[in-house]
Coordinates of C-alpha atoms and ligand atoms in Angstrom, one line a residue:
M1 CA -111.6 -16.8 -168.7
K2 CA -109.2 -18.3 -171.2
A3 CA -106.0 -19.8 -169.8
A4 CA -103.7 -17.2 -171.6
G5 CA -105.7 -14.3 -170.2
R6 CA -105.5 -15.8 -166.7
Q7 CA -101.8 -16.3 -167.0
K8 CA -101.4 -12.6 -168.0
L9 CA -103.4 -11.5 -165.0
D10 CA -101.4 -13.7 -162.7
Q11 CA -98.1 -12.3 -164.1
R12 CA -99.3 -8.8 -163.6
A13 CA -100.4 -9.6 -160.0
F14 CA -97.0 -11.2 -159.3
L15 CA -95.1 -8.2 -160.7
K16 CA -97.2 -6.0 -158.3
Q17 CA -96.1 -8.2 -155.5
V18 CA -92.5 -8.0 -156.5
H19 CA -92.8 -4.2 -156.4
E20 CA -94.5 -4.2 -153.1
C21 CA -91.9 -6.4 -151.6
R22 CA -89.1 -4.3 -153.1
D23 CA -90.6 -1.2 -151.5
K24 CA -90.2 -2.9 -148.2
G25 CA -86.7 -4.1 -148.8
Y26 CA -87.2 -7.6 -150.0
L27 CA -86.4 -9.1 -153.4
L28 CA -89.1 -11.6 -154.3
S29 CA -87.9 -14.6 -156.4
F30 CA -90.0 -16.6 -158.8
K31 CA -89.5 -19.7 -156.7
K32 CA -92.8 -20.7 -155.1
I33 CA -92.1 -22.9 -152.1
G34 CA -95.6 -23.6 -151.0
S35 CA -99.2 -22.6 -151.1
G36 CA -102.1 -22.7 -148.7
A37 CA -105.8 -22.1 -149.1
F38 CA -105.5 -18.3 -149.6
S39 CA -101.7 -17.9 -149.6
K40 CA -98.6 -18.4 -151.7
V41 CA -95.1 -18.7 -150.2
Y42 CA -92.1 -17.5 -152.2
L43 CA -88.4 -17.5 -151.6
A44 CA -87.1 -14.0 -151.2
Y45 CA -84.0 -12.1 -150.2
A46 CA -83.6 -9.4 -147.6
T47 CA -81.6 -6.4 -148.8
Q48 CA -78.8 -4.9 -146.7
E49 CA -80.9 -1.8 -146.3
R50 CA -83.7 -3.8 -144.7
M51 CA -81.4 -5.7 -142.4
Q52 CA -80.1 -2.4 -141.1
H53 CA -83.6 -1.6 -140.0
N54 CA -84.5 -5.0 -138.5
S55 CA -81.9 -6.2 -135.9
K56 CA -83.6 -9.6 -135.4
L57 CA -83.6 -10.3 -139.1
A58 CA -80.0 -9.1 -139.4
S59 CA -78.7 -11.2 -136.5
D60 CA -80.6 -14.3 -137.6
L61 CA -79.5 -14.1 -141.2
R62 CA -75.9 -13.3 -140.2
G63 CA -76.0 -16.6 -138.1
K64 CA -77.3 -18.5 -141.1
R65 CA -74.8 -16.8 -143.5
H66 CA -77.4 -16.1 -146.2
S67 CA -80.1 -13.5 -146.8
M68 CA -83.0 -15.8 -147.8
V69 CA -86.4 -15.6 -146.2
A70 CA -89.8 -17.0 -147.0
I71 CA -92.5 -14.5 -147.8
K72 CA -96.1 -15.7 -147.4
I73 CA -98.5 -13.6 -149.4
V74 CA -102.0 -13.9 -148.2
S75 CA -104.7 -12.6 -150.6
T76 CA -106.9 -10.9 -148.1
A77 CA -109.1 -9.5 -150.9
E78 CA -110.0 -13.1 -152.1
A79 CA -110.1 -14.8 -148.7
P80 CA -113.4 -14.9 -146.7
V81 CA -113.8 -12.1 -144.2
E82 CA -113.6 -14.5 -141.3
F83 CA -110.2 -15.6 -142.5
S84 CA -108.8 -12.1 -142.7
R85 CA -110.4 -11.0 -139.4
K86 CA -109.9 -14.1 -137.3
F87 CA -107.4 -16.7 -138.5
L88 CA -104.8 -14.4 -140.0
P89 CA -104.5 -12.1 -137.0
R90 CA -104.5 -15.2 -134.8
E91 CA -101.6 -16.6 -136.8
I92 CA -99.6 -13.4 -136.6
S93 CA -100.2 -12.8 -132.9
S94 CA -99.3 -16.4 -132.1
L95 CA -96.1 -16.1 -134.1
N96 CA -95.3 -12.9 -132.3
A97 CA -95.9 -14.5 -128.9
T98 CA -93.8 -17.6 -129.7
Y99 CA -91.0 -15.6 -131.2
K100 CA -87.4 -16.4 -130.5
H101 CA -87.4 -20.1 -130.2
L102 CA -85.0 -22.1 -132.3
N103 CA -87.8 -24.6 -133.2
V104 CA -90.6 -22.2 -134.0
V105 CA -90.5 -20.5 -137.4
Q106 CA -89.7 -16.9 -136.9
L107 CA -91.9 -14.1 -138.2
Y108 CA -89.6 -11.1 -138.9
E109 CA -92.3 -8.6 -139.9
T110 CA -95.5 -8.1 -141.7
F111 CA -96.8 -5.5 -144.1
E112 CA -100.1 -5.1 -145.8
N113 CA -102.3 -3.2 -148.2
S114 CA -105.9 -3.4 -149.1
R115 CA -105.5 -6.6 -151.2
R116 CA -102.7 -8.5 -149.5
T117 CA -100.9 -9.2 -146.3
Y118 CA -97.2 -10.2 -146.4
L119 CA -95.6 -12.3 -143.7
V120 CA -91.8 -12.3 -143.8
L121 CA -90.8 -15.7 -142.3
E122 CA -87.7 -17.6 -141.5
L123 CA -86.9 -19.9 -144.4
A124 CA -87.3 -23.6 -143.8
A125 CA -85.8 -24.9 -147.0
R126 CA -86.0 -28.6 -146.6
G127 CA -89.7 -29.0 -146.8
D128 CA -92.1 -30.6 -144.3
L129 CA -91.8 -33.6 -142.0
L130 CA -94.2 -35.7 -144.1
E131 CA -92.1 -35.2 -147.2
H132 CA -89.0 -36.1 -145.1
I133 CA -90.6 -39.3 -143.7
N134 CA -91.6 -40.3 -147.2
A135 CA -88.2 -39.6 -148.7
V136 CA -86.3 -41.4 -145.9
S137 CA -88.8 -44.4 -146.1
A138 CA -88.2 -44.7 -149.9
H139 CA -84.4 -44.4 -149.4
R140 CA -84.4 -47.1 -146.7
C141 CA -87.0 -49.2 -148.5
C142 CA -88.6 -49.5 -145.1
P143 CA -91.4 -47.2 -143.8
G144 CA -90.5 -44.6 -141.2
L145 CA -87.4 -43.0 -139.8
E146 CA -84.8 -44.6 -137.6
E147 CA -85.7 -44.3 -134.0
E148 CA -82.6 -42.3 -133.4
E149 CA -83.7 -39.6 -135.9
A150 CA -87.3 -39.6 -134.7
R151 CA -86.0 -39.1 -131.1
R152 CA -83.9 -36.1 -132.2
L153 CA -86.8 -34.5 -134.0
L154 CA -89.3 -35.3 -131.3
W155 CA -87.0 -33.6 -128.8
Q156 CA -87.0 -30.4 -130.8
L157 CA -90.8 -30.6 -131.4
V158 CA -91.4 -31.1 -127.6
S159 CA -89.2 -28.1 -127.0
A160 CA -91.2 -25.9 -129.5
V161 CA -94.5 -27.0 -128.1
A162 CA -93.4 -26.4 -124.5
H163 CA -92.4 -22.9 -125.5
C164 CA -95.8 -22.3 -127.1
H165 CA -97.6 -23.6 -124.0
N166 CA -95.5 -21.6 -121.7
S167 CA -96.3 -18.6 -123.8
G168 CA -100.1 -19.3 -123.5
I169 CA -100.5 -20.6 -127.0
V170 CA -102.0 -24.0 -127.9
H171 CA -101.3 -24.9 -131.5
R172 CA -104.3 -27.1 -132.2
D173 CA -103.1 -28.2 -135.7
L174 CA -99.9 -30.2 -134.9
K175 CA -99.3 -32.5 -137.9
C176 CA -96.4 -33.6 -140.0
E177 CA -97.3 -31.1 -142.8
N178 CA -97.0 -28.2 -140.3
I179 CA -93.5 -29.2 -139.1
L180 CA -90.9 -27.8 -141.4
L181 CA -87.1 -28.5 -141.6
D182 CA -84.4 -26.0 -142.4
D183 CA -81.2 -26.6 -144.3
R184 CA -79.5 -27.9 -141.2
G185 CA -82.2 -30.3 -140.5
C186 CA -83.5 -28.2 -137.6
L187 CA -87.2 -28.5 -136.9
K188 CA -89.4 -25.4 -137.3
L189 CA -93.0 -25.5 -136.1
S190 CA -95.2 -23.5 -138.4
D191 CA -98.8 -22.7 -139.4
F192 CA -100.4 -21.2 -136.3
G193 CA -103.7 -20.4 -138.1
F194 CA -105.7 -22.5 -135.6
A195 CA -103.7 -21.5 -132.6
H196 CA -105.5 -20.3 -129.5
Q197 CA -104.0 -17.8 -127.0
S198 CA -105.1 -17.6 -123.4
R199 CA -103.6 -16.4 -120.2
F200 CA -105.3 -19.2 -118.3
K201 CA -103.8 -22.7 -118.5
N202 CA -107.0 -24.6 -117.9
T203 CA -109.2 -22.7 -120.4
L204 CA -111.6 -25.2 -122.0
L205 CA -112.1 -24.9 -125.8
S206 CA -114.9 -26.1 -128.0
T207 CA -113.9 -25.2 -131.6
F208 CA -113.3 -28.3 -133.7
C209 CA -110.1 -27.7 -135.5
G210 CA -107.1 -29.6 -136.8
S211 CA -106.9 -32.6 -139.1
M212 CA -108.9 -35.6 -138.3
A213 CA -106.0 -38.1 -138.3
Y214 CA -104.2 -36.0 -135.6
T215 CA -107.2 -34.8 -133.7
A216 CA -107.7 -35.9 -130.1
P217 CA -110.7 -38.1 -129.3
E218 CA -112.3 -35.6 -127.0
I219 CA -112.5 -33.1 -129.9
L220 CA -114.0 -35.8 -132.2
M221 CA -116.6 -36.4 -129.5
S222 CA -117.4 -32.7 -129.5
K223 CA -116.5 -32.3 -125.9
K224 CA -115.0 -29.2 -124.4
Y225 CA -111.3 -29.8 -124.3
N226 CA -108.0 -28.6 -122.9
G227 CA -105.9 -27.4 -125.8
E228 CA -102.6 -28.5 -124.2
Q229 CA -103.8 -32.0 -123.7
A230 CA -105.2 -32.1 -127.3
D231 CA -101.7 -31.0 -128.5
L232 CA -100.2 -33.9 -126.6
W233 CA -102.4 -36.4 -128.4
S234 CA -101.2 -35.0 -131.8
L235 CA -97.6 -35.4 -130.6
G236 CA -98.3 -39.1 -130.1
V237 CA -99.7 -39.3 -133.6
I238 CA -96.6 -37.5 -135.0
L239 CA -94.2 -39.8 -133.2
Y240 CA -96.1 -42.8 -134.4
A241 CA -95.9 -41.5 -138.0
M242 CA -92.2 -40.8 -137.7
V243 CA -91.3 -44.3 -136.5
T244 CA -93.7 -46.3 -138.7
G245 CA -94.3 -44.2 -141.7
K246 CA -98.0 -44.5 -141.2
L247 CA -100.8 -42.9 -139.3
P248 CA -102.0 -44.8 -136.2
F249 CA -105.7 -44.3 -136.9
K250 CA -107.1 -43.6 -140.4
E251 CA -110.8 -43.4 -141.1
R252 CA -113.1 -40.9 -142.7
Q253 CA -116.0 -41.2 -140.2
P254 CA -115.4 -39.8 -136.7
H255 CA -117.3 -42.7 -135.0
R256 CA -115.0 -45.2 -136.8
M257 CA -111.9 -43.2 -135.8
L258 CA -113.1 -43.3 -132.2
Y259 CA -113.5 -47.1 -132.4
L260 CA -109.9 -47.4 -133.7
M261 CA -108.7 -45.0 -131.0
R262 CA -110.3 -47.1 -128.3
C263 CA -108.6 -50.3 -129.7
G264 CA -105.3 -48.4 -129.4
P265 CA -102.4 -48.2 -131.9
A266 CA -100.9 -51.3 -133.5
F267 CA -97.1 -51.4 -133.8
R268 CA -94.8 -52.8 -136.4
P269 CA -92.5 -55.6 -135.3
G270 CA -89.0 -54.3 -134.3
L271 CA -90.2 -51.0 -132.8
S272 CA -88.5 -50.7 -129.4
P273 CA -90.8 -51.3 -126.4
E274 CA -89.7 -47.9 -125.0
C275 CA -90.9 -46.1 -128.0
Q276 CA -94.2 -48.1 -127.9
D277 CA -94.6 -47.1 -124.3
L278 CA -94.0 -43.4 -125.1
I279 CA -96.6 -43.5 -127.9
R280 CA -99.1 -45.3 -125.7
G281 CA -98.5 -42.7 -123.0
L282 CA -99.4 -39.9 -125.4
L283 CA -102.3 -41.7 -127.1
Q284 CA -104.3 -42.1 -124.0
L285 CA -108.1 -41.6 -124.5
R286 CA -108.5 -39.8 -121.2
P287 CA -106.8 -36.4 -121.7
R288 CA -105.6 -36.2 -118.1
A289 CA -103.9 -39.6 -118.4
R290 CA -101.6 -38.4 -121.2
L291 CA -98.0 -37.8 -120.4
G292 CA -97.1 -34.2 -120.0
L293 CA -94.3 -32.5 -122.0
Q294 CA -91.9 -32.8 -119.1
Q295 CA -92.7 -36.5 -118.7
V296 CA -92.1 -37.0 -122.4
A297 CA -88.7 -35.3 -122.2
T298 CA -87.6 -37.4 -119.3
H299 CA -89.1 -40.7 -120.7
H300 CA -86.5 -43.4 -121.0
W301 CA -86.9 -43.6 -124.8
M302 CA -85.8 -39.9 -124.9
L303 CA -82.7 -40.5 -122.8
P304 CA -80.1 -40.8 -125.5
A305 CA -81.4 -37.5 -126.9
A306 CA -78.9 -35.2 -125.3
H307 CA -77.4 -34.5 -128.7
A308 CA -80.9 -33.5 -130.0
L309 CA -80.5 -30.2 -128.3
F310 CA -78.5 -29.4 -131.3
C311 CA -80.1 -29.4 -134.7
I312 CA -77.4 -31.4 -136.4
T313 CA -78.2 -34.3 -138.7
P314 CA -75.6 -36.9 -139.5
S315 CA -75.5 -35.5 -143.0
T316 CA -74.3 -32.1 -141.7
I317 CA -71.3 -33.6 -140.0
P318 CA -68.4 -33.4 -142.4
E319 CA -67.1 -36.7 -143.7
K320 CA -63.5 -35.6 -143.4
P321 CA -63.6 -33.7 -140.2
E322 CA -61.1 -31.1 -139.1
K323 CA -59.0 -32.1 -136.2
P324 CA -61.1 -31.6 -133.0
Q325 CA -59.7 -29.0 -130.7
L326 CA -60.6 -28.1 -127.2
R327 CA -60.6 -24.3 -127.0
T328 CA -60.4 -22.5 -123.8
S329 CA -59.1 -19.0 -124.5
P330 CA -62.0 -16.5 -124.5
D331 CA -60.1 -14.5 -127.2
N332 CA -60.8 -17.3 -129.7
V333 CA -64.4 -17.6 -128.8
E334 CA -66.7 -16.4 -131.5
T335 CA -69.0 -14.0 -129.9
N336 CA -72.7 -14.6 -130.1
T337 CA -73.8 -12.0 -132.7
N338 CA -77.4 -12.6 -131.8
S339 CA -78.0 -10.5 -128.8
D340 CA -80.9 -12.5 -127.8
P341 CA -80.1 -16.2 -128.4
P342 CA -82.7 -18.8 -129.1
R343 CA -84.0 -20.5 -126.0
S344 CA -83.0 -24.1 -125.4
L345 CA -85.2 -26.7 -123.9
L346 CA -83.4 -26.5 -120.6
Q347 CA -83.7 -22.8 -120.5
L348 CA -87.3 -23.0 -121.3
W349 CA -87.9 -25.4 -118.5
R350 CA -85.9 -23.5 -116.0
P351 CA -88.7 -23.3 -113.4
Q352 CA -89.4 -27.0 -113.6
L353 CA -85.8 -28.0 -113.5
Q354 CA -85.0 -26.1 -110.3
G355 CA -84.1 -28.7 -107.7
T356 CA -84.9 -31.7 -109.9
S357 CA -82.9 -34.7 -109.3
H358 CA -84.0 -36.7 -112.4
E359 CA -80.9 -38.2 -113.9
S360 CA -82.0 -37.6 -117.5
V361 CA -82.2 -33.9 -117.0
S362 CA -79.5 -33.3 -114.4
G363 CA -77.1 -35.4 -116.4
L364 CA -77.4 -33.3 -119.5
A365 CA -75.4 -30.2 -118.8
P366 CA -71.7 -30.4 -118.5
E367 CA -70.5 -26.8 -117.9
P368 CA -71.8 -24.0 -115.7
L369 CA -71.4 -21.5 -118.5
G370 CA -73.1 -23.5 -121.1
V371 CA -71.6 -25.1 -124.1
C372 CA -70.8 -23.5 -127.4
L373 CA -70.5 -26.0 -130.1
R374 CA -69.1 -25.2 -133.5
Q375 CA -68.9 -27.3 -136.6
G376 CA -65.6 -27.1 -138.4
A377 CA -65.5 -24.7 -141.2
D378 CA -69.3 -24.7 -141.4
S379 CA -71.3 -21.9 -140.1
A380 CA -73.4 -24.0 -137.7
R381 CA -73.0 -23.0 -134.2
F382 CA -75.3 -24.0 -131.4
E383 CA -75.5 -23.0 -127.9
L384 CA -76.7 -24.8 -124.9
W385 CA -77.6 -22.6 -122.0
S386 CA -78.0 -25.4 -119.7
M387 CA -77.3 -26.0 -116.1
E388 CA -76.5 -22.5 -115.2
M389 CA -79.8 -21.4 -116.6
A390 CA -81.5 -24.2 -114.7
G391 CA -79.8 -23.0 -111.5
H392 CA -77.6 -26.1 -111.1
E393 CA -74.1 -26.2 -109.9
V394 CA -72.1 -28.7 -111.9
G395 CA -68.4 -29.2 -111.5
R396 CA -66.3 -28.4 -114.6
S397 CA -64.4 -31.7 -114.4
R398 CA -67.5 -33.9 -114.4
H399 CA -67.8 -35.6 -117.7
T400 CA -71.5 -36.1 -118.2
P401 CA -72.9 -38.1 -121.1
L402 CA -73.6 -34.9 -123.1
L403 CA -70.1 -33.7 -122.8
S404 CA -68.7 -37.0 -123.8
F405 CA -71.1 -37.1 -126.7
I406 CA -70.1 -33.6 -127.9
R407 CA -66.4 -34.5 -127.6
S408 CA -67.0 -37.6 -129.6
M409 CA -68.5 -35.7 -132.5
P410 CA -66.1 -35.2 -135.4
G411 CA -65.2 -31.7 -136.4
H412 CA -66.5 -30.1 -133.3
Y413 CA -64.9 -28.4 -130.4
L414 CA -66.2 -26.9 -127.2
V415 CA -65.8 -23.6 -125.5
S416 CA -67.1 -23.1 -122.1
Ligands
LIG501 N1 -91.2 -20.5 -143.5 C1 -91.4 -21.3 -144.5 N2 -90.3 -21.8 -145.1 C2 -90.5 -22.7 -146.1 N3 -91.7 -23.1 -146.6 C3 -92.8 -22.6 -146.0 C4 -92.7 -21.7 -144.9 N4 -93.9 -21.4 -144.5 C5 -94.8 -22.1 -145.3 N5 -94.1 -22.8 -146.2 C6 -94.6 -23.7 -147.3 O1 -95.8 -23.2 -147.7 C7 -96.9 -24.1 -147.5 C8 -98.2 -23.3 -147.1 O2 -97.9 -22.5 -145.9 P1 -98.9 -22.5 -144.7 O3 -99.1 -23.9 -144.2 O4 -98.3 -21.5 -143.7 O5 -100.1 -21.8 -145.4 P2 -101.6 -22.0 -145.0 O6 -102.3 -21.0 -145.8 O7 -101.7 -21.9 -143.5 O8 -101.9 -23.4 -145.5 P3 -103.1 -24.3 -145.3 O9 -104.2 -23.7 -146.0 O10 -102.7 -25.7 -145.9 O11 -103.3 -24.4 -143.8 C9 -96.4 -25.0 -146.4 O12 -97.0 -26.3 -146.5 C10 -94.9 -25.0 -146.7 O13 -94.7 -26.0 -147.6

């Protein structure tokens, strides 16, 4: 078909999609923000009318102070039957199961017709982690992110993955390209097309999936594998990529990859020994020898990460901050418009935290009622449902590292 003819067809198809979205209460823009094998992702706007009918969408967008969403349009008519019958339903049901976590991309709703399925997703406007690592590396003229930033992102990623695992979902395709960032620099785990859902923690899987550079050795060896342990390997690869700007093992042939994996990762000079230790702890050939998520979160490299509970990047902190104020009057407290707030890492780990005496965890939460952090005139507001959720009694007067950290942040104030 001639190019002009194809262009006309594409335009007609796009206009159809615009109408189909409009009928459901969304205004589709021309801005394409991504594409997959059988899908295209567009920026779109939710109408007031739609928000009145979807309380989760309305409360999320109210918090974000905009009406933008990402609409992923999957051409089910063009995709193989297996994709439409297996992978797409899997992606949708995993997103439904992992709903309501700050670091997992939110699926607000879906609609479909005989040709297409539409997924209305939370917008992650700052692209993916790979693009971010490349942009920062170019800016710094040095490959990789600062350890401080990598730590903040890893903390959020660990929180998201822990939430998935606790919801019975293993992701199986954790990689930098599937980790998105929103306009506040908050990490959003996405692309659950290979996810597997099971009620049983120790289910062994056999399907080869994921991308070779991030795939655990047991999968490369075609062994039956535990999905959670395979995800932990991928976390090690992602951390390595963040702090070095490179992949730890890169080969096309699985047997060569396995050889490199057996030799272990090589580190650049200057990388802290703690970070190297954490990466080695994740990149263990024996799946059972790998650090668990809780061990990752309490690893000494992660210790200065208290602030990472909040998705704030240095760039979101105003240069000329408003005078910090300590607010105590409940009348001045902005109420949480979201009736069901995102779950924090500590809330997520509530069962594990009960009775723990580990300093890195018990030292995090300063106030029994949690901390509400607001950022000057900006809309950002983050909530830590911490010790109370974890069942700990912490005196109000105790100044823990987190509290001091928050107080030291310009333009922020606390309400408890
Ligand atoms: N919620 C979102 N916000 C912003 N961009 C997004 C969002 N979801 C997806 N994208 C962009 O669209 C691209 C394709 O989306 P996604 O990875 O979900 O599709 P896919 O069909 O699963 O892709 P693939 O075939 O590569 O696995 C992503 O790489 C990302 O750049």
